[in-house]
CSV table of C-alpha atoms in Angstrom, one decimal:
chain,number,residue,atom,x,y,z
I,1,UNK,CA,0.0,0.0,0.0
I,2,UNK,CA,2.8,2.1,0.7
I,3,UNK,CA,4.1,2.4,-2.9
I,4,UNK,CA,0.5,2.4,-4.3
I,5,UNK,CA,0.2,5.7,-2.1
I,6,UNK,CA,3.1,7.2,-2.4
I,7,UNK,CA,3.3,6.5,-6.8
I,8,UNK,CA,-0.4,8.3,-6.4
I,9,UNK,CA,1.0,11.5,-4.5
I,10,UNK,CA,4.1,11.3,-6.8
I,11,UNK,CA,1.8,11.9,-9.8
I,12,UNK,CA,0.2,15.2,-8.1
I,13,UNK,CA,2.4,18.4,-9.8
I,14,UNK,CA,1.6,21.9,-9.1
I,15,UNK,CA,0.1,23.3,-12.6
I,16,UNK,CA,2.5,25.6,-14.6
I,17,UNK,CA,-0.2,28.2,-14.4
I,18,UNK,CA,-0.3,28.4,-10.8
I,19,UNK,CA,3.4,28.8,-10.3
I,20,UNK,CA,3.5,31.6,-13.2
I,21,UNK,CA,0.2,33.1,-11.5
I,22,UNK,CA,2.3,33.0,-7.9
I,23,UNK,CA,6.2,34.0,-9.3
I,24,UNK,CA,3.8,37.6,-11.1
I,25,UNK,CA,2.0,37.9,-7.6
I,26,UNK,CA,5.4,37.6,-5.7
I,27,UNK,CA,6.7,40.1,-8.2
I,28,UNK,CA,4.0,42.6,-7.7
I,29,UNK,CA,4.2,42.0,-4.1
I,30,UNK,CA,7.9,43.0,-4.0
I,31,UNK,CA,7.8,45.9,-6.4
I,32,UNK,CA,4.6,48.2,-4.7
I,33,UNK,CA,6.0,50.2,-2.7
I,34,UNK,CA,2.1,50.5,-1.3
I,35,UNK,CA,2.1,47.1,-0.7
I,36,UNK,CA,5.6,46.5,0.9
I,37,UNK,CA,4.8,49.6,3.1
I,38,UNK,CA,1.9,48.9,4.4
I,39,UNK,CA,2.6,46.9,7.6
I,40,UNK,CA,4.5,50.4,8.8
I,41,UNK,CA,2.0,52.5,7.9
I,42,UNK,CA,-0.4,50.5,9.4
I,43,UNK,CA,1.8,50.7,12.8
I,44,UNK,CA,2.6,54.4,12.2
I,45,UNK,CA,-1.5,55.4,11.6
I,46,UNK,CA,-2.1,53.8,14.6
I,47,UNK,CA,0.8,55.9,16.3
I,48,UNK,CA,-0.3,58.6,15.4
I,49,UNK,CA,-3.7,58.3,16.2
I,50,UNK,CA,-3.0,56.9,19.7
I,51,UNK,CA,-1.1,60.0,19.7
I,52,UNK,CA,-3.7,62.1,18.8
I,53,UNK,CA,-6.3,60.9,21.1
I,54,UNK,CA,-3.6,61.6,24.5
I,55,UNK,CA,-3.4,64.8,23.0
I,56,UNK,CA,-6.8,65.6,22.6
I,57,UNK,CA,-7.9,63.9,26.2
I,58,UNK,CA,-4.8,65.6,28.0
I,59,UNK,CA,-6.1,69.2,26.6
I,60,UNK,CA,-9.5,68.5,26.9
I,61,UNK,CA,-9.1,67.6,30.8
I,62,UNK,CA,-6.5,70.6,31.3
I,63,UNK,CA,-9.2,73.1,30.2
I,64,UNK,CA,-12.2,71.7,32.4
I,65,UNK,CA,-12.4,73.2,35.8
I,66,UNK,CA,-13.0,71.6,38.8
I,67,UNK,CA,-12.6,73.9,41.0
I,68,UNK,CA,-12.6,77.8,41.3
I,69,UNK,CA,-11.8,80.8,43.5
I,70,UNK,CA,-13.8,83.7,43.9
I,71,UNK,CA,-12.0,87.0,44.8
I,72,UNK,CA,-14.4,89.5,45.3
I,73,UNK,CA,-12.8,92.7,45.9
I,74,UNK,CA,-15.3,96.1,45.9
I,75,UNK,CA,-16.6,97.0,43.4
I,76,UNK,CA,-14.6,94.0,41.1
I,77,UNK,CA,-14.9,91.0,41.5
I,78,UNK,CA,-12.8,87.9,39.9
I,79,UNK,CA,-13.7,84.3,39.4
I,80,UNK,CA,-10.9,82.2,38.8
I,81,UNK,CA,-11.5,78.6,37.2
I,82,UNK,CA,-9.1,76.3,38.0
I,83,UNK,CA,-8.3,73.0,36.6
I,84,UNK,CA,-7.2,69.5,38.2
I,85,UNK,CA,-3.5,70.6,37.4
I,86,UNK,CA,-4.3,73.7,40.1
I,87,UNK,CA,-4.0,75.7,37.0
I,88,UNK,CA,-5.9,78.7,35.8
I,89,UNK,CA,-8.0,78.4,32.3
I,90,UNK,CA,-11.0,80.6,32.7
I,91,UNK,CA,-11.2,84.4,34.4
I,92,UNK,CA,-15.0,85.3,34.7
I,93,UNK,CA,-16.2,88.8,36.5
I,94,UNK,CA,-15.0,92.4,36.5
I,95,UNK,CA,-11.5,92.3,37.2
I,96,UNK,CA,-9.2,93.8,34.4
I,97,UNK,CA,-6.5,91.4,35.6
I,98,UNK,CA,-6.4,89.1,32.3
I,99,UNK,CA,-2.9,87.9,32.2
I,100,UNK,CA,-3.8,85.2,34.7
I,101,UNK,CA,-4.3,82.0,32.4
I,102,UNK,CA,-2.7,79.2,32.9
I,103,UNK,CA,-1.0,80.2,35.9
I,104,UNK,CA,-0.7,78.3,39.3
I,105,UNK,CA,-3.6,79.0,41.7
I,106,UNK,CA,-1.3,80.0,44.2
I,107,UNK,CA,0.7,83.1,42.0
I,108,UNK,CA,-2.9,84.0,40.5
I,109,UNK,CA,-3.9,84.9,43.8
I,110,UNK,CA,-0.7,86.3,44.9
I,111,UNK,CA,-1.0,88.9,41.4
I,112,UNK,CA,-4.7,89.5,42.5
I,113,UNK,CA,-3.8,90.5,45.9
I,114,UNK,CA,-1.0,92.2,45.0
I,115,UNK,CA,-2.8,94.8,42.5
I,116,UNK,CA,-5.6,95.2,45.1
I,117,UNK,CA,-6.3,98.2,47.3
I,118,UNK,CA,-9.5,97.6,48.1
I,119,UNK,CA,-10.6,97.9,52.0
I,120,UNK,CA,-12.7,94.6,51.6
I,121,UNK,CA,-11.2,91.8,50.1
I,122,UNK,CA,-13.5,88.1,50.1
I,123,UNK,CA,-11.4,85.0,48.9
I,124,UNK,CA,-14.2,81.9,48.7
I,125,UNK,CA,-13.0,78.7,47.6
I,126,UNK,CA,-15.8,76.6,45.7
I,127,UNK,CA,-15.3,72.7,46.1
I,128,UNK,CA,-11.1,72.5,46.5
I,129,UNK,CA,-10.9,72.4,50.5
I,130,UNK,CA,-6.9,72.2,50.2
I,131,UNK,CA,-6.8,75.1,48.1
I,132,UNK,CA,-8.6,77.1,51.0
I,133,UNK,CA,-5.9,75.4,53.3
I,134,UNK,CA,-3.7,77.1,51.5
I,135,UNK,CA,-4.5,80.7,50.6
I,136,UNK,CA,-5.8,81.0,54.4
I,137,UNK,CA,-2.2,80.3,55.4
I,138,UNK,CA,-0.2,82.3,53.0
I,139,UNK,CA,-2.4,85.6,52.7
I,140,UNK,CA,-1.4,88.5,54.1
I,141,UNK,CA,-2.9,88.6,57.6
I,142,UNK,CA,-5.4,91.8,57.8
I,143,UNK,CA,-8.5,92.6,58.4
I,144,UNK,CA,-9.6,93.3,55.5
I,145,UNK,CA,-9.1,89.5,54.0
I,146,UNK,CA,-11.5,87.2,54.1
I,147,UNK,CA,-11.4,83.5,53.4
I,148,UNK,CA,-14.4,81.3,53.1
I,149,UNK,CA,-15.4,77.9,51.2
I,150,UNK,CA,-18.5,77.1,49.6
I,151,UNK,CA,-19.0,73.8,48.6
I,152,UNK,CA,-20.5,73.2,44.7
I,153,UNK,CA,-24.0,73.1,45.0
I,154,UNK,CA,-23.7,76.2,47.1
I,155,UNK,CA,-22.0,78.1,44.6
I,156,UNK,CA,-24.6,76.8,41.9
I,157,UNK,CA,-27.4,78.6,44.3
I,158,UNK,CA,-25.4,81.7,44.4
I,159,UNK,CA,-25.6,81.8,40.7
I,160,UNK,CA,-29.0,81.0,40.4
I,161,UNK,CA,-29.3,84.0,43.1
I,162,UNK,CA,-27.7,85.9,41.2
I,163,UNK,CA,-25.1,86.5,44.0
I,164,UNK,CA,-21.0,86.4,43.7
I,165,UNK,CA,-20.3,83.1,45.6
I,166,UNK,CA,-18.6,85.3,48.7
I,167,UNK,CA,-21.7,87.2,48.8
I,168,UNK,CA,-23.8,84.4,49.2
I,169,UNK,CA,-21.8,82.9,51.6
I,170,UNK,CA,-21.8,86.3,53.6
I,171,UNK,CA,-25.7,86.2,52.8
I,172,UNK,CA,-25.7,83.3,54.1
I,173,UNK,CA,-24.1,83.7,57.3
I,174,UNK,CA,-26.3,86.7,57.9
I,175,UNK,CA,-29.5,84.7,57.8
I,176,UNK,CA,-28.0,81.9,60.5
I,177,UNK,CA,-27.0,84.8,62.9
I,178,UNK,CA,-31.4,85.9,62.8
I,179,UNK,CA,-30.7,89.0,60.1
I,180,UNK,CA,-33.7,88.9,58.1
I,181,UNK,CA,-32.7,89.9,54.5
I,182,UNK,CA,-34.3,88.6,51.0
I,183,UNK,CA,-31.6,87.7,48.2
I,184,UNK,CA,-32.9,90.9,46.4
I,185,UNK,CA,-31.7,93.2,49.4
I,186,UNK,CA,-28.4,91.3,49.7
I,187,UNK,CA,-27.9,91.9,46.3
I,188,UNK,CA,-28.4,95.6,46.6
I,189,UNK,CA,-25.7,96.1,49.6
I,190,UNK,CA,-22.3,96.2,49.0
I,191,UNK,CA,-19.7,93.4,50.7
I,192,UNK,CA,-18.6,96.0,53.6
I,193,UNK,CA,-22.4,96.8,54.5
I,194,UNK,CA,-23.2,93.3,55.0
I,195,UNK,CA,-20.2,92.7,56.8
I,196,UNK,CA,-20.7,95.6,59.5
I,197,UNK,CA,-24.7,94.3,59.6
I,198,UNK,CA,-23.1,90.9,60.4
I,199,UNK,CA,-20.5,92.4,62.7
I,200,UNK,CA,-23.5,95.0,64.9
I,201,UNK,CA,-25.9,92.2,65.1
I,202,UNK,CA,-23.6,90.1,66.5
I,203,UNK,CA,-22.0,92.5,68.8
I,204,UNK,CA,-18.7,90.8,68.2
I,205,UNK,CA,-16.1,90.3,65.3
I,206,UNK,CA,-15.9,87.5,62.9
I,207,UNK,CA,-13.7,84.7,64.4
I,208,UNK,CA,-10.2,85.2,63.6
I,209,UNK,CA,-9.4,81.5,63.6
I,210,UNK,CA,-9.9,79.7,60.3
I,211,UNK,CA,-12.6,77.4,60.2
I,212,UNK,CA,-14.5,76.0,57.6
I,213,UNK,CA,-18.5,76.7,56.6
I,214,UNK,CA,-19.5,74.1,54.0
I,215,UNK,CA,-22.8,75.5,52.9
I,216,UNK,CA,-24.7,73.0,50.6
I,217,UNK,CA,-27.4,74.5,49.2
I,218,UNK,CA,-29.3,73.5,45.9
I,219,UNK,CA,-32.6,75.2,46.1
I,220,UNK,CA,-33.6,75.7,42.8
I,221,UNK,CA,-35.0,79.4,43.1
I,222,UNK,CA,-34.1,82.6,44.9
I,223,UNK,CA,-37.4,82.3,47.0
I,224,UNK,CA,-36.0,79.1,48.2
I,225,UNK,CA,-32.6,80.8,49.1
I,226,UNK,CA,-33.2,81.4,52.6
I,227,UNK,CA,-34.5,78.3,53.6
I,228,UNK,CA,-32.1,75.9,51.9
I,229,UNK,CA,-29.3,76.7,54.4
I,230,UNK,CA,-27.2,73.4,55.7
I,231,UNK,CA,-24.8,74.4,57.8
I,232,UNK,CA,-22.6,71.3,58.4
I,233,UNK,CA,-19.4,71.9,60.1
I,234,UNK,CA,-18.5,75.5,62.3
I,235,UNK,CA,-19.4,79.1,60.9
I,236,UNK,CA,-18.3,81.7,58.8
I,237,UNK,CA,-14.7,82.4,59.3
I,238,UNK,CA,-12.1,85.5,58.3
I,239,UNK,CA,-8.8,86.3,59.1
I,240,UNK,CA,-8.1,90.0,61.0
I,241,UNK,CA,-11.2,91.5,63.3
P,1,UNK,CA,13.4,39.9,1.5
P,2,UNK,CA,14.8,36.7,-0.1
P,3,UNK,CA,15.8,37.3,-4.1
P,4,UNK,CA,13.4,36.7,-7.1
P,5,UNK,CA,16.0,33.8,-8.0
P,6,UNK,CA,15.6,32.0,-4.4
P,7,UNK,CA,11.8,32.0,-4.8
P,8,UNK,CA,12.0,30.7,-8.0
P,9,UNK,CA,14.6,28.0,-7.0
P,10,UNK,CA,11.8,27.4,-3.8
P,11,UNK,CA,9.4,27.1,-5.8
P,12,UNK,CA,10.7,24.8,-8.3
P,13,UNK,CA,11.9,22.5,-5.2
P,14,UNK,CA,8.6,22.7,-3.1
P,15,UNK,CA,6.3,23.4,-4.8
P,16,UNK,CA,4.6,20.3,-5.6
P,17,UNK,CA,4.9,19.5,-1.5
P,18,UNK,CA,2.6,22.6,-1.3
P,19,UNK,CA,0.6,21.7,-3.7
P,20,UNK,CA,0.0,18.5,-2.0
P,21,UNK,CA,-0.9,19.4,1.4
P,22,UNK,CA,-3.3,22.2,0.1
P,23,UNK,CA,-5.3,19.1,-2.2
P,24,UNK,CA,-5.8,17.2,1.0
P,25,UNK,CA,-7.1,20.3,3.0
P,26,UNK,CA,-8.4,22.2,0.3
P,27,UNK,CA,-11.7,22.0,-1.2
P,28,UNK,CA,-11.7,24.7,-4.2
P,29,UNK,CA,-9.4,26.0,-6.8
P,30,UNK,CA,-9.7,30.0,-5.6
P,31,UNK,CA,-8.7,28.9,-1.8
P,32,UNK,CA,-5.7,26.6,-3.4
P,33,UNK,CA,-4.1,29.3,-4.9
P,34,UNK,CA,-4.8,31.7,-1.8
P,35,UNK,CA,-2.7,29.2,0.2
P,36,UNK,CA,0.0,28.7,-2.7
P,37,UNK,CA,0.4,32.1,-2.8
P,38,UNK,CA,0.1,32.9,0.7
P,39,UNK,CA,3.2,30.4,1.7
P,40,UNK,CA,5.4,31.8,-0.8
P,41,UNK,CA,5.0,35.1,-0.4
P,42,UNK,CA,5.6,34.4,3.5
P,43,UNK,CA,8.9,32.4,2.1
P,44,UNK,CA,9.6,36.0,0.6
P,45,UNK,CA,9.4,37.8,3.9
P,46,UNK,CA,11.1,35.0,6.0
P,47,UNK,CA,14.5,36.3,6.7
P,48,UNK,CA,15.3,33.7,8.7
P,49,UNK,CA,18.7,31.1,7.2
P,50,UNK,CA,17.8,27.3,7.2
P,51,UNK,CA,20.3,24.5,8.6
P,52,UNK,CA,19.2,22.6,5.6
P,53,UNK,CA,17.0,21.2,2.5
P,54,UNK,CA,15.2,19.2,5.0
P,55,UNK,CA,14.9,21.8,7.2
P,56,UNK,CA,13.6,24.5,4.7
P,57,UNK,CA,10.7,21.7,3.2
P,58,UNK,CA,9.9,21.3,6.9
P,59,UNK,CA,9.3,24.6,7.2
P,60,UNK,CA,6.8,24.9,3.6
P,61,UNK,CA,5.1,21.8,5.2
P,62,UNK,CA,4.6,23.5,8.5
P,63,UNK,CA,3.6,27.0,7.5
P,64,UNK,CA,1.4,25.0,4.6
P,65,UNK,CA,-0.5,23.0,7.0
P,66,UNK,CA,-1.0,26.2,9.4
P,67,UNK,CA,-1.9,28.6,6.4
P,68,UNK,CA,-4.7,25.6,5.7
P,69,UNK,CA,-5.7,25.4,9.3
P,70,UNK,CA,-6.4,29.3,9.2
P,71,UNK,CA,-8.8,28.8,6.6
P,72,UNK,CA,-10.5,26.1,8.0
P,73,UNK,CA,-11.4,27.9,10.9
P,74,UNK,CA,-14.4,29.5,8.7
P,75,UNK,CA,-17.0,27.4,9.8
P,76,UNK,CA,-18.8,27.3,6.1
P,77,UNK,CA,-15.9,25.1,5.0
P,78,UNK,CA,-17.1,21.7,3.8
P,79,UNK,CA,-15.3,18.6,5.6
P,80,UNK,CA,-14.7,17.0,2.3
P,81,UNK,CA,-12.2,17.4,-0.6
P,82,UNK,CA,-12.0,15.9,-4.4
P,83,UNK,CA,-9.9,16.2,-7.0
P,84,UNK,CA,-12.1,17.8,-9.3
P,85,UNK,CA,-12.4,21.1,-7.2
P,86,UNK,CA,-8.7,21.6,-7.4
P,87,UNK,CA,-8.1,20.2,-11.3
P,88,UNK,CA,-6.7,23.7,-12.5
P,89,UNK,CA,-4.5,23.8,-9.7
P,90,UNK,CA,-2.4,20.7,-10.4
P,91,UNK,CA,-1.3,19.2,-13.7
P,92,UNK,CA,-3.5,16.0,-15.1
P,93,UNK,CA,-3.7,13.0,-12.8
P,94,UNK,CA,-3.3,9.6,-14.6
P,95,UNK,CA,-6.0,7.6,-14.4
P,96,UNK,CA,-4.3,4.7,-12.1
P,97,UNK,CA,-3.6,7.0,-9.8
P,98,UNK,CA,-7.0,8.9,-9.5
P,99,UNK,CA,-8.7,5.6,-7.5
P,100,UNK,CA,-6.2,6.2,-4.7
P,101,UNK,CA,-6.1,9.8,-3.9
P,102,UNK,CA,-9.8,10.0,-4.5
P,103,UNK,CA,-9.7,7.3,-1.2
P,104,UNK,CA,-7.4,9.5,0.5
P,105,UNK,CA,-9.1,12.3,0.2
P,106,UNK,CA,-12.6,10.9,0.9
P,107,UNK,CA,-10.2,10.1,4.6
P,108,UNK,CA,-11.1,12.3,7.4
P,109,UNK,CA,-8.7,15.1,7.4
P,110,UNK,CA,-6.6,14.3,10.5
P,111,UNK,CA,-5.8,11.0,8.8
P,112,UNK,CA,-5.3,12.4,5.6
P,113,UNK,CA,-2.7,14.2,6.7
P,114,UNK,CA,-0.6,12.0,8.5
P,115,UNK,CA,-1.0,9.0,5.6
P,116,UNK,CA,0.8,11.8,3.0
P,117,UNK,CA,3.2,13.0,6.2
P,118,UNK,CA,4.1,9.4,6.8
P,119,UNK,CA,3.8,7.3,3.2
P,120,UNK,CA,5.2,9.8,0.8
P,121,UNK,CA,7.6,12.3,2.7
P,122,UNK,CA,8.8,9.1,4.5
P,123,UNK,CA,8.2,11.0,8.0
P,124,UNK,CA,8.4,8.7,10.7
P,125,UNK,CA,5.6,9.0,13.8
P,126,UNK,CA,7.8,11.1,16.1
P,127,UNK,CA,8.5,13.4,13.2
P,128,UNK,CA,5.1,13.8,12.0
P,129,UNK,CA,4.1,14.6,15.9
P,130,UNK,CA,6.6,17.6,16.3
P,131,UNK,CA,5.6,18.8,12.9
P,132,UNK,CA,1.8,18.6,13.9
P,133,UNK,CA,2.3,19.6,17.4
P,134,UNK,CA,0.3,16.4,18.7
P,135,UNK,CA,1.2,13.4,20.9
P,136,UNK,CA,3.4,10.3,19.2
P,137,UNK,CA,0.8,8.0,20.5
P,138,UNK,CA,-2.2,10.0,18.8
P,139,UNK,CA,-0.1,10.4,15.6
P,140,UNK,CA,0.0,6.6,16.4
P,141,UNK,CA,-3.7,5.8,16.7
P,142,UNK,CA,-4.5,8.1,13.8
P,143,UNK,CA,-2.3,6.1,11.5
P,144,UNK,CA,-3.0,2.9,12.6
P,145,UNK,CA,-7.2,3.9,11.9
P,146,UNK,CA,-6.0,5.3,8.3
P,147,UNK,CA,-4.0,2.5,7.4
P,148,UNK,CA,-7.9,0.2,8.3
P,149,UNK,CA,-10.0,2.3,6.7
P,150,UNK,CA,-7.9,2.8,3.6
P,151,UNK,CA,-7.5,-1.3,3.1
P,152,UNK,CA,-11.2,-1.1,2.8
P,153,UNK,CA,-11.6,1.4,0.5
P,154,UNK,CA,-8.7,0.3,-1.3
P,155,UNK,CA,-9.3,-3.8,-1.0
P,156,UNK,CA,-8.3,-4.6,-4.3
P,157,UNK,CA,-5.1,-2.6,-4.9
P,158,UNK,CA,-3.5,-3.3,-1.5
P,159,UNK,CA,-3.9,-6.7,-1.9
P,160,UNK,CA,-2.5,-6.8,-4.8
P,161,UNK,CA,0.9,-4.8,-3.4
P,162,UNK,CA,0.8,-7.0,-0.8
P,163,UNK,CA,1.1,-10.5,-2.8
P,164,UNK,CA,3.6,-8.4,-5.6
């Protein structure tokens, strides 16, 4: 059976056809330059486009904010967006201060500070509690600095209250210390009005120790404003007296 | 890249081996030349140096068999071959011949394999196991089944080896 098997397989031959057909293919294979470069450009398209997308997602996530500092200073005011890199990429309010972007959190509030020469100065920090941490312990130490957090919801409510957040929060210390004032009124008085309001009613200064007020607030109209206060951990807080 | 002189000196040497292995997997002329092709033009690419001949036709029979594996992993592959579907593919069979590969390839694949492996490129068991990547004593078993079912099919011409 052996030879009968192996005579049969003996008599199989590949047709000339075919091995023309295959040496033209080869031929073509090895001349295109398309063809003989493809594997690389496959490689280098996919590079590329890997390299693209990093790009894209790293700029993309470097100009979202997460967090933001308000810096309300009479009668400007400066709301500084700030990014996950503690970076600034968006200035909103009246300051003229423009030069700001993309500058650490830390110098941005130095440069604000700096330029300022106003008697009332209200730094609130919106959802970064570190970043309060800091600029409470590296502004200058007056009176007439303020440092306060808000946490996001808060801030939201400010906005739909059509308040700067360090006005809210001020608002919103005035209606736990029993000072009964709308959202509209609050919006009429300046910062230093409030403050000495605040300061008479209470008969005593604002606390000169840091301490932290998380207000988390999301009532959804100003009406709701005044009732929406959580106060969750100490009270408002300032630095001088 | 090997030279267009080395590929046609392969394919003068091997080609028939491919041709071959791609009749007992292969059911049609369009996926014949597909593998044909396919194994050369990876001979092309292969930078690799072989010890020698028996080394390199090794290798065609190896990257054959794998290249014809590939394709048989589409499910809408039918199990059986003939001679007809390939007939461009080869040169004309001679009629005394045509009984026996037709009982070959009607084999199931597995067997039909390892009767070519073992009966015409003279492997022996251990060989054809490395090559296949399966246990001696299945390589065994597989042959030993062939060898039966063949003798049936085949009654009349392996009896009349056997008393020559």
């Amino acid at each position: 059976m052996k030879k009968t098997i192996h005579n049969a397989f003996d008599n199989v031959h590949t047709s000339q056809s075919l091995k023309d057909s295959t040496m033209n293919f080869l031929a073509q294979q090895k001349t295109s330059p398309v063809q003989k470069n493809t594997a690389v450009l496959r490689q280098l398209t996919a590079a590329c486009l890997t390299f693209i997308l990093l790009v894209s997602g790293l700029t993309t996530l470097y100009f979202i904010p997460v967090s933001a500092i308000h810096i309300d200073t009479d009668p400007a005011s400066a709301n500084l967006k700030i990014n996950c890199f503690n970076r600034v990429v968006g200035i909103d309010g009246t300051t003229k201060n423009t030069d700001l972007r993309h500058m650490k959190y830390e110098d941005a509030v130095s440069c604000m500070l700096d330029k300022n020469d106003s008697e009332d100065t209200v730094i609130t920090v919106v959802g970064n509690e570190k970043m309060l941490a800091y600029i409470e312990a590296n502004v200058p130490q007056n009176e007439n600095v303020h440092c306060g957090h808000l946490s996001a919801h808060a801030a939201k409510q400010a906005e739909r209250c059509g308040m700067s957040a360090a006005k809210y929060e001020l608002y919103l210390t005035l209606l736990q210390n029993g000072i009964d004032i709308t959202p509209q009124e609050a919006q009429q008085i300046p910062m230093k009005t409030l403050r000495t309001l605040l300061n008479t009613q209470t008969d005593e200064p604002i606390p000169t120790q840091p301490n932290t007020t998380v207000y988390d607030d999301c009532a959804t109209d100003t009406s709701e404003c005044e009732s929406s206060l959580h106060h969750q951990n100490g009270q408002h807080h300032g630095h001088g007296h | 890249m090997r030279s267009e002189q080395e590929i046609r000196k392969a394919l003068n040497r091997y080609a028939d081996t491919v041709t071959r292995l791609c009749m007992l997997h292969l059911h049609n002329k369009q996926d014949a030349e597909d593998i044909f092709q396919t194994v050369f033009m990876k001979y092309m690419h292969f930078d690799g140096q072989f010890e020698n001949d028996e080394h390199e036709k090794a290798w065609f029979i190896r990257v054959t068999i794998n290249a014809c594996k590939d394709l048989h992993r589409s499910f809408f592959h039918s199990r059986t071959v003939s001679l007809d579907a390939i007939k461009d593919c080869i040169s004309p069979i001679h009629d005394d011949y045509r009984e026996v590969l037709e009982a070959v390839l009607q084999l199931p694949k597995k067997y039909r394999q390892v009767i070519y492996l073992h009966y015409y490129e003279d492997r022996t068991v251990p060989q054809i196991a490395q090559l296949l990547g399966k246990n001696q004593n299945t390589i065994y078993t597989q042959l030993k089944r062939a060898k039966e079912m063949l003798k049936k099919k085949l009654g009349g011409i392996a009896d009349e080896e056997n008393h020559s």
